[in-house]
mmCIF file of C-alpha atoms and ligand atoms in Angstrom:
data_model
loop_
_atom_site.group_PDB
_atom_site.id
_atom_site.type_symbol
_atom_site.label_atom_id
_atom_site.label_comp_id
_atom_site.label_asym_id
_atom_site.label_seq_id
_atom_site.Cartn_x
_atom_site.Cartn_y
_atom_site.Cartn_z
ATOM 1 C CA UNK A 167 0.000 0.000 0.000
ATOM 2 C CA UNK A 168 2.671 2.231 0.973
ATOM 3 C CA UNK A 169 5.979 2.986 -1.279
ATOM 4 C CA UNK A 170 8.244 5.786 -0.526
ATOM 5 C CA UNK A 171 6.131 6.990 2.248
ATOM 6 C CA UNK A 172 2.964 7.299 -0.566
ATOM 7 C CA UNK A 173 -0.425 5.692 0.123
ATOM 8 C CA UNK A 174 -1.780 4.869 -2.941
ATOM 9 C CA UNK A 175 -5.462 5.548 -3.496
ATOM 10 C CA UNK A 176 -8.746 3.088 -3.839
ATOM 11 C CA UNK A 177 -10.657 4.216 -6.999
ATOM 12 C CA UNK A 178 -14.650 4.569 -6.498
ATOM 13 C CA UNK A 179 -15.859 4.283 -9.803
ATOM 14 C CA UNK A 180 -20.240 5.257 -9.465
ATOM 15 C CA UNK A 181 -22.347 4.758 -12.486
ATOM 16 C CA UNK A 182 -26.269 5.057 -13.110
ATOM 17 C CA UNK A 183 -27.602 1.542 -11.384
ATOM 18 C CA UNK A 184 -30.099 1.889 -8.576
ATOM 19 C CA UNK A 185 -27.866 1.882 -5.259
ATOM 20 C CA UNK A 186 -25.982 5.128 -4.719
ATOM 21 C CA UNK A 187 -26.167 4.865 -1.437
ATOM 22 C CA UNK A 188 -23.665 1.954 -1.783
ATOM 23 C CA UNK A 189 -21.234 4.390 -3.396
ATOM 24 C CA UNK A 190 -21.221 7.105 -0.155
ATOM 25 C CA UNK A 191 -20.935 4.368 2.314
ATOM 26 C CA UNK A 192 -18.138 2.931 0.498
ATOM 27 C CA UNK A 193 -16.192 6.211 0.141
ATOM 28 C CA UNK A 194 -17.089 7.268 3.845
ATOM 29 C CA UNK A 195 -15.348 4.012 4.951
ATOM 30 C CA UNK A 196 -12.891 4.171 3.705
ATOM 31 C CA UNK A 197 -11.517 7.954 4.211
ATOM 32 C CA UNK A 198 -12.712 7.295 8.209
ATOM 33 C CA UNK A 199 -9.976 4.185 7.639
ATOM 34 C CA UNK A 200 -7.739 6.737 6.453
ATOM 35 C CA UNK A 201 -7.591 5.270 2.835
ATOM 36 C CA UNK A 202 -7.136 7.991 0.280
ATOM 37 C CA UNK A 203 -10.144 7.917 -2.135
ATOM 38 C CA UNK A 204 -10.350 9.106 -5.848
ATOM 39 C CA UNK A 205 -13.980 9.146 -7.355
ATOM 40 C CA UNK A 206 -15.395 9.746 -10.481
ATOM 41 C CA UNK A 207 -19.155 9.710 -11.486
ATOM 42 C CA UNK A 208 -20.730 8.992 -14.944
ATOM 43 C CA UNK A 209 -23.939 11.790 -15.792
ATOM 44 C CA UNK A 210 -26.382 8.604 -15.172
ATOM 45 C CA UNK A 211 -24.792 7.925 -11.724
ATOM 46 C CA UNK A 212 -25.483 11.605 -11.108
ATOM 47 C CA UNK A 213 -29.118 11.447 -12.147
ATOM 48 C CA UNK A 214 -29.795 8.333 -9.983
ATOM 49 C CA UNK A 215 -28.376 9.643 -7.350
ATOM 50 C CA UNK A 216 -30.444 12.748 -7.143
ATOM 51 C CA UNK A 217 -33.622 10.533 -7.142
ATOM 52 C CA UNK A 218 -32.135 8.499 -4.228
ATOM 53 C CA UNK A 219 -30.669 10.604 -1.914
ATOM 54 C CA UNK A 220 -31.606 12.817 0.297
ATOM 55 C CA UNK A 221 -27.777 14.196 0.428
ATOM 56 C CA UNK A 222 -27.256 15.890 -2.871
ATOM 57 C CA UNK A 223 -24.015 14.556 -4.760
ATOM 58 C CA UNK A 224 -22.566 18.191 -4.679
ATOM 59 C CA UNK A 225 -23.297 18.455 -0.894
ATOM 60 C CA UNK A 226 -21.966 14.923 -0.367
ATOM 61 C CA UNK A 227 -18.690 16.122 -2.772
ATOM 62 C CA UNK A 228 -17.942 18.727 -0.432
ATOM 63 C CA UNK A 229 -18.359 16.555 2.447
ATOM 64 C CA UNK A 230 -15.885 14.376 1.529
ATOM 65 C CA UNK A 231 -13.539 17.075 -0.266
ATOM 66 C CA UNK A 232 -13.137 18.418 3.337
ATOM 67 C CA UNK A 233 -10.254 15.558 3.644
ATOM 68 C CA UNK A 234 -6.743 16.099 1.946
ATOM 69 C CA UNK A 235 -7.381 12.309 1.202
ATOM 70 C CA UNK A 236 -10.096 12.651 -1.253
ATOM 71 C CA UNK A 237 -9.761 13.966 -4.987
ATOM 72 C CA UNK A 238 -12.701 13.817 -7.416
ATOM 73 C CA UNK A 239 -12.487 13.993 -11.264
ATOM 74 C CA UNK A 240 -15.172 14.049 -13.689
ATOM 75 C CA UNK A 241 -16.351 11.184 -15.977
ATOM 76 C CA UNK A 242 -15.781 13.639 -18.709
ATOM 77 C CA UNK A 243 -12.191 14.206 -17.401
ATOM 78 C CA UNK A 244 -9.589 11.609 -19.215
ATOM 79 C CA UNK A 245 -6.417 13.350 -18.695
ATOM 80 C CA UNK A 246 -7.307 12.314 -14.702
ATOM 81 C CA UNK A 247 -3.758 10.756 -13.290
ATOM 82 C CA UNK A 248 -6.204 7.048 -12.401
ATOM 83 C CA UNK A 249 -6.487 7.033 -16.485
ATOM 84 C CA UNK A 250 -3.383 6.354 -16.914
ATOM 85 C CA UNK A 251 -1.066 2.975 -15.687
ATOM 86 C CA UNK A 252 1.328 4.251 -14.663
ATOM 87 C CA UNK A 253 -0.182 6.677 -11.654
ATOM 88 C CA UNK A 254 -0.540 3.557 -8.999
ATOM 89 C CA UNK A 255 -3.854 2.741 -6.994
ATOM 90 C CA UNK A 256 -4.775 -0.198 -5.213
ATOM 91 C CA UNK A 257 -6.960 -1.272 -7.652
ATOM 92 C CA UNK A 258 -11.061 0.021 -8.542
ATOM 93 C CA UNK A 259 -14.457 -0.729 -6.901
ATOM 94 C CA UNK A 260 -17.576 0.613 -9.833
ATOM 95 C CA UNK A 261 -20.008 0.760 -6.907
ATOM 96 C CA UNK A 262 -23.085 0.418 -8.170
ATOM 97 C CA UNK A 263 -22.210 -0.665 -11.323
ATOM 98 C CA UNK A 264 -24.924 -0.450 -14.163
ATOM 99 C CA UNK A 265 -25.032 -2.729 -16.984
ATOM 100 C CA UNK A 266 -24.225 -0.377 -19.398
ATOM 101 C CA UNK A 267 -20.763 0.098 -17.690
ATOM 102 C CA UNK A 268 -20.933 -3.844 -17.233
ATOM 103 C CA UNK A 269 -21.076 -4.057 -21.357
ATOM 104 C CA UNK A 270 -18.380 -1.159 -22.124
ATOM 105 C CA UNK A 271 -15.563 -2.449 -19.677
ATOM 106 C CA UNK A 272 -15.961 -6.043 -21.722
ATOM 107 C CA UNK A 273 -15.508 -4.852 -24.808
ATOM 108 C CA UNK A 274 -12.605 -2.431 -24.176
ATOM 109 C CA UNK A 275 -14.671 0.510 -24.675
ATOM 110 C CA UNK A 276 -12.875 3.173 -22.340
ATOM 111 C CA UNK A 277 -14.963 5.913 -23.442
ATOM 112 C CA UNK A 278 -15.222 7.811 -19.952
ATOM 113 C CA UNK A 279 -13.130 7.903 -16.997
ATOM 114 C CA UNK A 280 -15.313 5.627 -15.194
ATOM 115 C CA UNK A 281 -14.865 2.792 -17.732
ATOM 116 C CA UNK A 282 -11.199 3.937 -18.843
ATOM 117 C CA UNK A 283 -10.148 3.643 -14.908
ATOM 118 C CA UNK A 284 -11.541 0.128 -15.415
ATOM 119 C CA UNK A 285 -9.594 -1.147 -18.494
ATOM 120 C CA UNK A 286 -6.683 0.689 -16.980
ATOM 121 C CA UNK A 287 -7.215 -1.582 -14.042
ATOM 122 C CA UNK A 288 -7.432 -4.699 -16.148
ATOM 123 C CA UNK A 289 -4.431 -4.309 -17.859
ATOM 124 C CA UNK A 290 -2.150 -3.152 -15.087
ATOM 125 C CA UNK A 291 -3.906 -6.783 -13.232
ATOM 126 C CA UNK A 292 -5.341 -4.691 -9.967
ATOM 127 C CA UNK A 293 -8.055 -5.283 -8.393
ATOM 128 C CA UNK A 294 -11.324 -4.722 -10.188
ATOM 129 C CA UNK A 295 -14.483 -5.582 -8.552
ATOM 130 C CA UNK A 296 -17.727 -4.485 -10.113
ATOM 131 C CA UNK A 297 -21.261 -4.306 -8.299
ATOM 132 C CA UNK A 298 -23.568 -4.829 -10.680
ATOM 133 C CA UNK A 299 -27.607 -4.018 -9.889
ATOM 134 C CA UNK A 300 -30.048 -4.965 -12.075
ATOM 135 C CA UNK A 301 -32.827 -7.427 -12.371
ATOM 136 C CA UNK A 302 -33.507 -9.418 -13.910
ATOM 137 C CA UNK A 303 -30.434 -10.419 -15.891
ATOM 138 C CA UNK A 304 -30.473 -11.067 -19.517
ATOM 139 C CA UNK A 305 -28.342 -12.809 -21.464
ATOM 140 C CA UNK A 306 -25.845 -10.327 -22.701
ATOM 141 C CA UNK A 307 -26.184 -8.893 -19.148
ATOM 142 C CA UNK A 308 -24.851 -12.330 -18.111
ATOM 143 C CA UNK A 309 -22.246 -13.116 -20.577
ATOM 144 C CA UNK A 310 -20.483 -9.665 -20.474
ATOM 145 C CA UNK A 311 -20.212 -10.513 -16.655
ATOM 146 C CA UNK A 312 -18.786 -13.789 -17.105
ATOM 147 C CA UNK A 313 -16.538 -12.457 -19.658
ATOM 148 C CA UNK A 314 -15.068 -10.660 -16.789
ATOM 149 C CA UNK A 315 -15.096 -12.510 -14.165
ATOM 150 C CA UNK A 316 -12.814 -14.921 -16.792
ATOM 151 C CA UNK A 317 -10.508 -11.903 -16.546
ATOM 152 C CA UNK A 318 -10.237 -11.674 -12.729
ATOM 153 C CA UNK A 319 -12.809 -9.500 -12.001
ATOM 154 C CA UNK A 320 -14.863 -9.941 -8.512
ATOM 155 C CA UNK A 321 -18.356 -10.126 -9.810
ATOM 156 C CA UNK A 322 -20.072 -8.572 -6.427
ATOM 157 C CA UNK A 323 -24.077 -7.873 -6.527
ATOM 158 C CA UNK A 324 -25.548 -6.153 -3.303
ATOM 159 C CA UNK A 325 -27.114 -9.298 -1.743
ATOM 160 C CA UNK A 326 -28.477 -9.647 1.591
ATOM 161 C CA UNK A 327 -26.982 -12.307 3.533
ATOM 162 C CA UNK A 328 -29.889 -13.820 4.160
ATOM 163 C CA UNK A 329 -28.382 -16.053 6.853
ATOM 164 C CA UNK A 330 -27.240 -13.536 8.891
ATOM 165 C CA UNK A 331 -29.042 -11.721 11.128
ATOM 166 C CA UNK A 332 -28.860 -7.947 9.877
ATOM 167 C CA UNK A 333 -32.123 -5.982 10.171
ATOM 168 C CA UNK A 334 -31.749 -3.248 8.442
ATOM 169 C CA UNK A 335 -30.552 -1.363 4.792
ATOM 170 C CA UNK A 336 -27.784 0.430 6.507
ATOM 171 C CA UNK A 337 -26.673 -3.310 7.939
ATOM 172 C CA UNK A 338 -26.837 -4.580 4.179
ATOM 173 C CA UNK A 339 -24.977 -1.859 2.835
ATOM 174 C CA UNK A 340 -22.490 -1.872 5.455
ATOM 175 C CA UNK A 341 -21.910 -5.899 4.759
ATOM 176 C CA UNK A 342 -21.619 -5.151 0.860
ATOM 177 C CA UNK A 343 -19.203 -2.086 1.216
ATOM 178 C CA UNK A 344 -16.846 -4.988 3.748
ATOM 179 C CA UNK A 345 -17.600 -6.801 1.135
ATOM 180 C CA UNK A 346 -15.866 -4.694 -1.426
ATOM 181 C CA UNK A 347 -13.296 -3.414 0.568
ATOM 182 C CA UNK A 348 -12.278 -7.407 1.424
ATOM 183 C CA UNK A 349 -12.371 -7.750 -2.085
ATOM 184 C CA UNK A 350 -9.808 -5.331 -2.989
ATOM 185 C CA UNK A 351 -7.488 -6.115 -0.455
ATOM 186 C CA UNK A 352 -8.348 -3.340 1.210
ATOM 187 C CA UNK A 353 -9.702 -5.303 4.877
ATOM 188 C CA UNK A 354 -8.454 -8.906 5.892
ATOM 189 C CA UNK A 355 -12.061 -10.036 6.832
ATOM 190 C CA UNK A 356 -14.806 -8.883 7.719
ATOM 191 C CA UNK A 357 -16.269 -7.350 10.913
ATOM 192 C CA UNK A 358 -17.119 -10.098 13.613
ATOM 193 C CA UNK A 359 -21.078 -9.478 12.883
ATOM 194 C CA UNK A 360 -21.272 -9.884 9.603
ATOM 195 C CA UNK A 361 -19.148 -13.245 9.434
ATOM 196 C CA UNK A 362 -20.972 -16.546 9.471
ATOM 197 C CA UNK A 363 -19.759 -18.813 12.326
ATOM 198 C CA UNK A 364 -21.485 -21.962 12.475
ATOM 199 C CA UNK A 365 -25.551 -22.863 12.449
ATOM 200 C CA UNK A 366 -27.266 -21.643 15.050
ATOM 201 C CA UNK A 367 -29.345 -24.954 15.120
ATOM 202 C CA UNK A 368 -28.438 -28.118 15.359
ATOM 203 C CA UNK A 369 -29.987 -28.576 11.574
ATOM 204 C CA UNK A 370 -27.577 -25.854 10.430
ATOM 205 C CA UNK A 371 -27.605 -23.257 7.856
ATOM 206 C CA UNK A 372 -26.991 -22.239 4.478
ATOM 207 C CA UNK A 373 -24.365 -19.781 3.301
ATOM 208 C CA UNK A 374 -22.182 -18.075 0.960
HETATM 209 C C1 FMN B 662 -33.496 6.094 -11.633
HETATM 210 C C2 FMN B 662 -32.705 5.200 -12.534
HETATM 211 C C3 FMN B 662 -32.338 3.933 -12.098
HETATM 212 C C4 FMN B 662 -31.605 3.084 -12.924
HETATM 213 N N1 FMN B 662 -31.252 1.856 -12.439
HETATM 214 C C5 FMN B 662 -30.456 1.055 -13.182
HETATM 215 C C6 FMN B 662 -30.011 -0.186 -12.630
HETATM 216 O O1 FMN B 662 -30.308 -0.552 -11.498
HETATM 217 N N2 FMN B 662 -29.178 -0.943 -13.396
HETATM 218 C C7 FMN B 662 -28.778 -0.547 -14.656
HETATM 219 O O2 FMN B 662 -28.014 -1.287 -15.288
HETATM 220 N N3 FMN B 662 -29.213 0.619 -15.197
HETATM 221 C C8 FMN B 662 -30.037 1.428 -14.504
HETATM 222 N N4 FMN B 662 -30.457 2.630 -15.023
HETATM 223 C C9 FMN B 662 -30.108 2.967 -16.416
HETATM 224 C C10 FMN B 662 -28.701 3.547 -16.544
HETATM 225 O O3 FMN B 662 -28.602 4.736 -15.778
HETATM 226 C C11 FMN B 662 -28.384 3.831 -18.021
HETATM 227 O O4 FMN B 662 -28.248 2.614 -18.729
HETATM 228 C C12 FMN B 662 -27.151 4.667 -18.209
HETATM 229 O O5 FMN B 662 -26.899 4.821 -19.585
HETATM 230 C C13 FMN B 662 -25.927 4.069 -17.547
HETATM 231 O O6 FMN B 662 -24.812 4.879 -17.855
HETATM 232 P P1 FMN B 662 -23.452 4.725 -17.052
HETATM 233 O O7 FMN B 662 -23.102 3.278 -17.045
HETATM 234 O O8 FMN B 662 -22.456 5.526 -17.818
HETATM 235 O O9 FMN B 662 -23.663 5.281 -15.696
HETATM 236 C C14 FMN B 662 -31.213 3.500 -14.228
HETATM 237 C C15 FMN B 662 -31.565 4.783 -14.648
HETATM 238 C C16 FMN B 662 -32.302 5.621 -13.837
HETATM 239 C C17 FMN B 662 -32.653 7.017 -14.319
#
């Protein structure tokens, strides 16, 4: 993580899927761990976002802008340093991660920063994990996913753990965002509640 002194950054990728309150609870984790964050947002992700949240994205920009860990550049915005290989990172999270995005990133088509950041990550090999909402899947939905997954990428949806017991959004989020974040390397496991430690019964439980 560290070289020279440096910490390199996690990139937050946010595009236009229903679920951008995943995005700000990933970011606010990990600048309150002290990782340095660099986000960019496509003009969908934007638009979703306003119909989701009550914190607007600007307000929620600033927020975050108020730590010297935390640079944002615009999808728009390709000469950003995470569009290029050779700036280092620890690798991107596209949190949530529309299908559009989904389809661009497996066919090479780097057309923003979002889904430039991406192929950058692919073929530097860092960690690329994508969290893709929709449903249902189609076909081409499914087959650009596996497609990518055959390339290394963690295919993540935001799925309750069913067989925990977590009673609320915020506890879902939370367990996807650990989830990402133990993806990328970023956390060695996850936090003691939201680990599955044995059946509760005697007839057991499922998991995954
Ligand atoms: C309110 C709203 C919710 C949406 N939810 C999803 C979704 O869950 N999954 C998805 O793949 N697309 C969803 N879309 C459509 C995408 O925003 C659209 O395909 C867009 O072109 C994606 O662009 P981007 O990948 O550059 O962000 C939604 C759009 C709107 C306006």
């Amino acid at each position: 993580m560290t070289e020279n002194g440096q910490r390199h950054p996690a990139i937050i990728g946010i595009t236009g899927a229903s679920g951008s309150v995943l995005a700000r609870a990933a970011i606010d984790r990990l600048l309150a761990m002290g990782v340095p964050v660099i986000a960019t947002a496509s003009s969908a992700a934007r638009m979703v976002w306003q119909e989701e949240m009550d914190e607007s994205f600007g307000a929620a920009l600033e927020r975050w802008s108020d730590s010297e860990d935390f640079a944002y550049y615009a999808a728009a915005d390709l000469r950003a340093p995470i569009a290029s290989g050779t700036f280092p990172t620890l690798g991107m999270a596209i949190v949530p991660c529309s299908m559009a995005t989904v389809a661009a990133i497996a066919h090479g088509l780097a057309d923003n920063l979002v889904r430039r950041a991406a192929d950058v990550c692919l073929k530097e090999r860092r960690p690329l994990v994508l969290v893709p909402r929709e449903t249902p899947l189609n076909a081409i939905h499914l087959e650009n996913m596996a497609s990518l997954a055959r390339l290394g990428v963690t295919i993540l949806p935001p799925e309750p753990p069913f067989y925990l017991a977590l009673k609320t959004i915020d506890d879902i989020v939370d367990f996807v965002v650990q989830r990402v974040l133990a993806a990328m390397g970023i956390i060695g496991q996850l936090s003691p509640e939201m680990r599955y430690e044995g059946p509760s019964n005697p007839s057991g439980t499922s998991h995954a």
